[in-house]
JSON list of C-alpha atoms in Angstrom, two decimals:
[
{"chain": "C", "resi": 108, "resn": "UNK", "atom": "CA", "xyz": [6.39, 2.23, -21.99]},
{"chain": "C", "resi": 109, "resn": "UNK", "atom": "CA", "xyz": [6.47, 3.82, -18.19]},
{"chain": "C", "resi": 110, "resn": "UNK", "atom": "CA", "xyz": [6.35, 1.76, -15.11]},
{"chain": "C", "resi": 111, "resn": "UNK", "atom": "CA", "xyz": [5.32, 2.45, -11.65]},
{"chain": "C", "resi": 112, "resn": "UNK", "atom": "CA", "xyz": [4.82, 0.71, -8.46]},
{"chain": "C", "resi": 113, "resn": "UNK", "atom": "CA", "xyz": [2.03, 1.25, -6.00]},
{"chain": "C", "resi": 114, "resn": "UNK", "atom": "CA", "xyz": [1.09, 0.00, -2.55]},
{"chain": "C", "resi": 115, "resn": "UNK", "atom": "CA", "xyz": [-1.84, 0.07, -0.62]},
{"chain": "C", "resi": 116, "resn": "UNK", "atom": "CA", "xyz": [-4.03, -1.77, 1.93]},
{"chain": "C", "resi": 117, "resn": "UNK", "atom": "CA", "xyz": [-7.36, -3.89, 1.78]},
{"chain": "C", "resi": 118, "resn": "UNK", "atom": "CA", "xyz": [-8.62, -2.12, 5.03]},
{"chain": "C", "resi": 119, "resn": "UNK", "atom": "CA", "xyz": [-11.52, -3.95, 7.34]},
{"chain": "C", "resi": 120, "resn": "UNK", "atom": "CA", "xyz": [-12.75, -3.92, 10.64]},
{"chain": "C", "resi": 121, "resn": "UNK", "atom": "CA", "xyz": [-15.66, -5.91, 12.19]},
{"chain": "C", "resi": 122, "resn": "UNK", "atom": "CA", "xyz": [-19.00, -4.49, 13.12]},
{"chain": "C", "resi": 123, "resn": "UNK", "atom": "CA", "xyz": [-22.58, -6.10, 13.47]},
{"chain": "C", "resi": 124, "resn": "UNK", "atom": "CA", "xyz": [-22.41, -7.16, 9.44]},
{"chain": "C", "resi": 125, "resn": "UNK", "atom": "CA", "xyz": [-19.27, -9.22, 9.95]},
{"chain": "C", "resi": 126, "resn": "UNK", "atom": "CA", "xyz": [-15.99, -8.24, 8.14]},
{"chain": "C", "resi": 127, "resn": "UNK", "atom": "CA", "xyz": [-16.72, -4.81, 6.30]},
{"chain": "C", "resi": 128, "resn": "UNK", "atom": "CA", "xyz": [-14.01, -3.03, 3.80]},
{"chain": "C", "resi": 129, "resn": "UNK", "atom": "CA", "xyz": [-13.19, 0.33, 3.10]},
{"chain": "C", "resi": 130, "resn": "UNK", "atom": "CA", "xyz": [-13.49, 1.79, -0.23]},
{"chain": "C", "resi": 131, "resn": "UNK", "atom": "CA", "xyz": [-12.63, 5.17, -1.29]},
{"chain": "C", "resi": 132, "resn": "UNK", "atom": "CA", "xyz": [-14.46, 7.01, -4.15]},
{"chain": "C", "resi": 133, "resn": "UNK", "atom": "CA", "xyz": [-12.07, 9.08, -6.60]},
{"chain": "C", "resi": 134, "resn": "UNK", "atom": "CA", "xyz": [-12.99, 12.80, -6.91]},
{"chain": "C", "resi": 135, "resn": "UNK", "atom": "CA", "xyz": [-12.56, 13.04, -10.52]},
{"chain": "C", "resi": 136, "resn": "UNK", "atom": "CA", "xyz": [-13.25, 9.76, -12.03]},
{"chain": "C", "resi": 137, "resn": "UNK", "atom": "CA", "xyz": [-15.74, 8.67, -9.76]},
{"chain": "C", "resi": 138, "resn": "UNK", "atom": "CA", "xyz": [-14.45, 4.85, -9.39]},
{"chain": "C", "resi": 139, "resn": "UNK", "atom": "CA", "xyz": [-14.29, 3.23, -6.24]},
{"chain": "C", "resi": 140, "resn": "UNK", "atom": "CA", "xyz": [-10.81, 1.95, -5.02]},
{"chain": "C", "resi": 141, "resn": "UNK", "atom": "CA", "xyz": [-8.62, 0.98, -1.67]},
{"chain": "C", "resi": 142, "resn": "UNK", "atom": "CA", "xyz": [-6.52, 3.42, -0.33]},
{"chain": "C", "resi": 143, "resn": "UNK", "atom": "CA", "xyz": [-3.02, 3.08, -2.20]},
{"chain": "C", "resi": 144, "resn": "UNK", "atom": "CA", "xyz": [-0.61, 5.29, -4.29]},
{"chain": "C", "resi": 145, "resn": "UNK", "atom": "CA", "xyz": [3.12, 5.59, -5.51]},
{"chain": "C", "resi": 146, "resn": "UNK", "atom": "CA", "xyz": [5.81, 3.87, -3.83]},
{"chain": "C", "resi": 147, "resn": "UNK", "atom": "CA", "xyz": [8.43, 6.71, -3.38]},
{"chain": "C", "resi": 148, "resn": "UNK", "atom": "CA", "xyz": [12.22, 6.12, -4.40]},
{"chain": "C", "resi": 149, "resn": "UNK", "atom": "CA", "xyz": [13.60, 4.62, -1.29]},
{"chain": "C", "resi": 150, "resn": "UNK", "atom": "CA", "xyz": [10.70, 3.56, 0.49]},
{"chain": "C", "resi": 151, "resn": "UNK", "atom": "CA", "xyz": [9.45, 0.02, 1.54]},
{"chain": "C", "resi": 152, "resn": "UNK", "atom": "CA", "xyz": [5.99, -1.24, 0.27]},
{"chain": "C", "resi": 153, "resn": "UNK", "atom": "CA", "xyz": [4.60, -1.54, 3.76]},
{"chain": "C", "resi": 154, "resn": "UNK", "atom": "CA", "xyz": [5.57, 2.06, 4.55]},
{"chain": "C", "resi": 155, "resn": "UNK", "atom": "CA", "xyz": [4.25, 3.13, 1.39]},
{"chain": "C", "resi": 156, "resn": "UNK", "atom": "CA", "xyz": [0.82, 1.59, 1.93]},
{"chain": "C", "resi": 157, "resn": "UNK", "atom": "CA", "xyz": [0.78, 3.15, 5.56]},
{"chain": "C", "resi": 158, "resn": "UNK", "atom": "CA", "xyz": [2.01, 6.43, 4.43]},
{"chain": "C", "resi": 159, "resn": "UNK", "atom": "CA", "xyz": [-0.87, 6.33, 1.44]},
{"chain": "C", "resi": 160, "resn": "UNK", "atom": "CA", "xyz": [-3.42, 5.20, 4.07]},
{"chain": "C", "resi": 161, "resn": "UNK", "atom": "CA", "xyz": [-2.74, 8.04, 6.28]},
{"chain": "C", "resi": 162, "resn": "UNK", "atom": "CA", "xyz": [-2.83, 10.69, 3.38]},
{"chain": "C", "resi": 163, "resn": "UNK", "atom": "CA", "xyz": [-6.29, 9.49, 1.60]},
{"chain": "C", "resi": 164, "resn": "UNK", "atom": "CA", "xyz": [-8.00, 8.35, 4.67]},
{"chain": "C", "resi": 165, "resn": "UNK", "atom": "CA", "xyz": [-6.49, 10.12, 7.77]},
{"chain": "C", "resi": 166, "resn": "UNK", "atom": "CA", "xyz": [-5.93, 6.36, 9.26]},
{"chain": "C", "resi": 167, "resn": "UNK", "atom": "CA", "xyz": [-2.74, 5.92, 11.45]},
{"chain": "C", "resi": 168, "resn": "UNK", "atom": "CA", "xyz": [-3.60, 2.73, 13.48]},
{"chain": "C", "resi": 169, "resn": "UNK", "atom": "CA", "xyz": [-3.72, -0.40, 11.46]},
{"chain": "C", "resi": 170, "resn": "UNK", "atom": "CA", "xyz": [-2.96, -3.93, 12.19]},
{"chain": "C", "resi": 171, "resn": "UNK", "atom": "CA", "xyz": [-1.35, -5.57, 8.99]},
{"chain": "C", "resi": 172, "resn": "UNK", "atom": "CA", "xyz": [-2.58, -9.24, 8.60]},
{"chain": "C", "resi": 173, "resn": "UNK", "atom": "CA", "xyz": [0.56, -11.54, 8.75]},
{"chain": "C", "resi": 174, "resn": "UNK", "atom": "CA", "xyz": [1.23, -13.77, 5.85]},
{"chain": "C", "resi": 175, "resn": "UNK", "atom": "CA", "xyz": [-1.13, -11.71, 3.19]},
{"chain": "C", "resi": 176, "resn": "UNK", "atom": "CA", "xyz": [0.63, -9.75, 0.42]},
{"chain": "C", "resi": 177, "resn": "UNK", "atom": "CA", "xyz": [-1.01, -9.68, -2.98]},
{"chain": "C", "resi": 178, "resn": "UNK", "atom": "CA", "xyz": [0.81, -8.41, -5.89]},
{"chain": "C", "resi": 179, "resn": "UNK", "atom": "CA", "xyz": [-1.01, -7.81, -9.11]},
{"chain": "C", "resi": 180, "resn": "UNK", "atom": "CA", "xyz": [0.37, -5.95, -12.72]},
{"chain": "C", "resi": 181, "resn": "UNK", "atom": "CA", "xyz": [-1.84, -4.25, -15.27]},
{"chain": "C", "resi": 182, "resn": "UNK", "atom": "CA", "xyz": [-1.62, -1.39, -17.68]},
{"chain": "C", "resi": 183, "resn": "UNK", "atom": "CA", "xyz": [-3.68, 1.65, -18.10]},
{"chain": "C", "resi": 184, "resn": "UNK", "atom": "CA", "xyz": [-3.03, 4.94, -20.27]},
{"chain": "C", "resi": 185, "resn": "UNK", "atom": "CA", "xyz": [-2.87, 8.12, -18.81]},
{"chain": "C", "resi": 186, "resn": "UNK", "atom": "CA", "xyz": [-2.24, 11.45, -21.14]},
{"chain": "C", "resi": 187, "resn": "UNK", "atom": "CA", "xyz": [-1.76, 9.22, -24.18]},
{"chain": "C", "resi": 188, "resn": "UNK", "atom": "CA", "xyz": [1.05, 7.06, -22.47]},
{"chain": "C", "resi": 189, "resn": "UNK", "atom": "CA", "xyz": [0.50, 3.56, -21.55]},
{"chain": "C", "resi": 190, "resn": "UNK", "atom": "CA", "xyz": [1.54, 2.72, -17.99]},
{"chain": "C", "resi": 191, "resn": "UNK", "atom": "CA", "xyz": [2.72, -0.72, -16.57]},
{"chain": "C", "resi": 192, "resn": "UNK", "atom": "CA", "xyz": [1.72, -0.69, -13.14]},
{"chain": "C", "resi": 193, "resn": "UNK", "atom": "CA", "xyz": [2.59, -3.32, -10.30]},
{"chain": "C", "resi": 194, "resn": "UNK", "atom": "CA", "xyz": [0.26, -2.93, -7.12]},
{"chain": "C", "resi": 195, "resn": "UNK", "atom": "CA", "xyz": [1.17, -4.56, -4.04]},
{"chain": "C", "resi": 196, "resn": "UNK", "atom": "CA", "xyz": [-1.60, -4.68, -1.53]},
{"chain": "C", "resi": 197, "resn": "UNK", "atom": "CA", "xyz": [-1.42, -5.74, 2.23]},
{"chain": "C", "resi": 198, "resn": "UNK", "atom": "CA", "xyz": [-4.88, -6.48, 4.72]},
{"chain": "C", "resi": 199, "resn": "UNK", "atom": "CA", "xyz": [-5.09, -4.82, 7.70]},
{"chain": "C", "resi": 200, "resn": "UNK", "atom": "CA", "xyz": [-7.27, -4.31, 10.31]},
{"chain": "C", "resi": 201, "resn": "UNK", "atom": "CA", "xyz": [-8.59, -0.74, 11.79]},
{"chain": "C", "resi": 202, "resn": "UNK", "atom": "CA", "xyz": [-10.26, -0.37, 15.34]},
{"chain": "C", "resi": 203, "resn": "UNK", "atom": "CA", "xyz": [-12.75, 1.94, 14.22]},
{"chain": "C", "resi": 204, "resn": "UNK", "atom": "CA", "xyz": [-14.67, 3.59, 11.48]},
{"chain": "C", "resi": 205, "resn": "UNK", "atom": "CA", "xyz": [-13.43, 6.95, 11.60]},
{"chain": "C", "resi": 206, "resn": "UNK", "atom": "CA", "xyz": [-11.89, 8.32, 8.09]},
{"chain": "C", "resi": 207, "resn": "UNK", "atom": "CA", "xyz": [-10.88, 11.76, 6.81]},
{"chain": "C", "resi": 208, "resn": "UNK", "atom": "CA", "xyz": [-10.82, 11.98, 3.35]},
{"chain": "C", "resi": 209, "resn": "UNK", "atom": "CA", "xyz": [-7.87, 13.75, 1.18]},
{"chain": "C", "resi": 210, "resn": "UNK", "atom": "CA", "xyz": [-9.05, 15.81, -1.85]},
{"chain": "C", "resi": 211, "resn": "UNK", "atom": "CA", "xyz": [-8.35, 13.09, -4.12]},
{"chain": "C", "resi": 212, "resn": "UNK", "atom": "CA", "xyz": [-11.39, 11.36, -2.80]},
{"chain": "C", "resi": 213, "resn": "UNK", "atom": "CA", "xyz": [-15.20, 12.27, -2.75]},
{"chain": "C", "resi": 214, "resn": "UNK", "atom": "CA", "xyz": [-16.74, 9.53, -0.81]},
{"chain": "C", "resi": 215, "resn": "UNK", "atom": "CA", "xyz": [-15.88, 6.46, 1.09]},
{"chain": "C", "resi": 216, "resn": "UNK", "atom": "CA", "xyz": [-17.93, 3.50, 2.30]},
{"chain": "C", "resi": 217, "resn": "UNK", "atom": "CA", "xyz": [-17.68, 0.32, 4.71]},
{"chain": "C", "resi": 218, "resn": "UNK", "atom": "CA", "xyz": [-18.85, -2.21, 2.81]},
{"chain": "C", "resi": 219, "resn": "UNK", "atom": "CA", "xyz": [-19.70, -5.97, 3.12]},
{"chain": "C", "resi": 220, "resn": "UNK", "atom": "CA", "xyz": [-17.66, -8.45, 0.78]},
{"chain": "C", "resi": 221, "resn": "UNK", "atom": "CA", "xyz": [-20.81, -8.72, -1.46]},
{"chain": "C", "resi": 222, "resn": "UNK", "atom": "CA", "xyz": [-21.20, -4.83, -1.64]},
{"chain": "C", "resi": 223, "resn": "UNK", "atom": "CA", "xyz": [-17.60, -4.23, -1.95]},
{"chain": "C", "resi": 224, "resn": "UNK", "atom": "CA", "xyz": [-17.35, -6.75, -4.99]},
{"chain": "C", "resi": 225, "resn": "UNK", "atom": "CA", "xyz": [-20.22, -4.63, -6.67]},
{"chain": "C", "resi": 226, "resn": "UNK", "atom": "CA", "xyz": [-17.98, -1.73, -6.76]},
{"chain": "C", "resi": 227, "resn": "UNK", "atom": "CA", "xyz": [-14.78, -3.10, -7.75]},
{"chain": "C", "resi": 228, "resn": "UNK", "atom": "CA", "xyz": [-13.59, -4.28, -11.25]},
{"chain": "C", "resi": 229, "resn": "UNK", "atom": "CA", "xyz": [-10.74, -6.56, -12.46]},
{"chain": "C", "resi": 230, "resn": "UNK", "atom": "CA", "xyz": [-7.46, -6.70, -10.59]},
{"chain": "C", "resi": 231, "resn": "UNK", "atom": "CA", "xyz": [-8.71, -4.89, -7.66]},
{"chain": "C", "resi": 232, "resn": "UNK", "atom": "CA", "xyz": [-12.02, -7.12, -7.36]},
{"chain": "C", "resi": 233, "resn": "UNK", "atom": "CA", "xyz": [-9.45, -10.23, -7.45]},
{"chain": "C", "resi": 234, "resn": "UNK", "atom": "CA", "xyz": [-7.47, -8.66, -4.62]},
{"chain": "C", "resi": 235, "resn": "UNK", "atom": "CA", "xyz": [-10.51, -8.41, -2.51]},
{"chain": "C", "resi": 236, "resn": "UNK", "atom": "CA", "xyz": [-11.61, -11.82, -3.24]},
{"chain": "C", "resi": 237, "resn": "UNK", "atom": "CA", "xyz": [-8.18, -12.99, -2.12]},
{"chain": "C", "resi": 238, "resn": "UNK", "atom": "CA", "xyz": [-7.97, -10.96, 0.94]},
{"chain": "C", "resi": 239, "resn": "UNK", "atom": "CA", "xyz": [-11.50, -11.84, 2.10]},
{"chain": "C", "resi": 240, "resn": "UNK", "atom": "CA", "xyz": [-10.65, -15.57, 1.42]},
{"chain": "C", "resi": 241, "resn": "UNK", "atom": "CA", "xyz": [-7.32, -15.41, 3.34]},
{"chain": "C", "resi": 242, "resn": "UNK", "atom": "CA", "xyz": [-9.03, -13.85, 6.32]},
{"chain": "C", "resi": 243, "resn": "UNK", "atom": "CA", "xyz": [-11.75, -16.20, 6.18]},
{"chain": "C", "resi": 244, "resn": "UNK", "atom": "CA", "xyz": [-9.56, -19.18, 6.28]},
{"chain": "C", "resi": 245, "resn": "UNK", "atom": "CA", "xyz": [-6.50, -18.17, 8.37]},
{"chain": "C", "resi": 246, "resn": "UNK", "atom": "CA", "xyz": [-8.20, -15.80, 10.91]},
{"chain": "C", "resi": 247, "resn": "UNK", "atom": "CA", "xyz": [-11.68, -17.29, 10.94]},
{"chain": "C", "resi": 248, "resn": "UNK", "atom": "CA", "xyz": [-13.14, -14.07, 10.23]}
]
């Protein structure tokens, strides 16, 4: 079994609806996800998360939330190979709604917590719930 490590951000901002979260829709599989991707050899977790955010959403300005780091592990099958994945997620606030999608994604949405919950599954849903709880409790958001 092959293993991989990825990192990303639960990206949020404030608007008239309150907190809204950025989700990206995968171009080929049509599922929704956070901006995230592989950690390159020698690259730090947060540096990888920032790089992936820039590559996938064109976002360069983000303020990470101190104290939030969530790691989840899961496995998936790719080309008949089972891959064990460790995903490290940070939470970060962006100043505006601008997004420039990469070829990997067909769409994006800024969603309330309840709407974002409907588009995520399993471990990624759990990450959103933990981030939302952390932000609500620690930042009063």
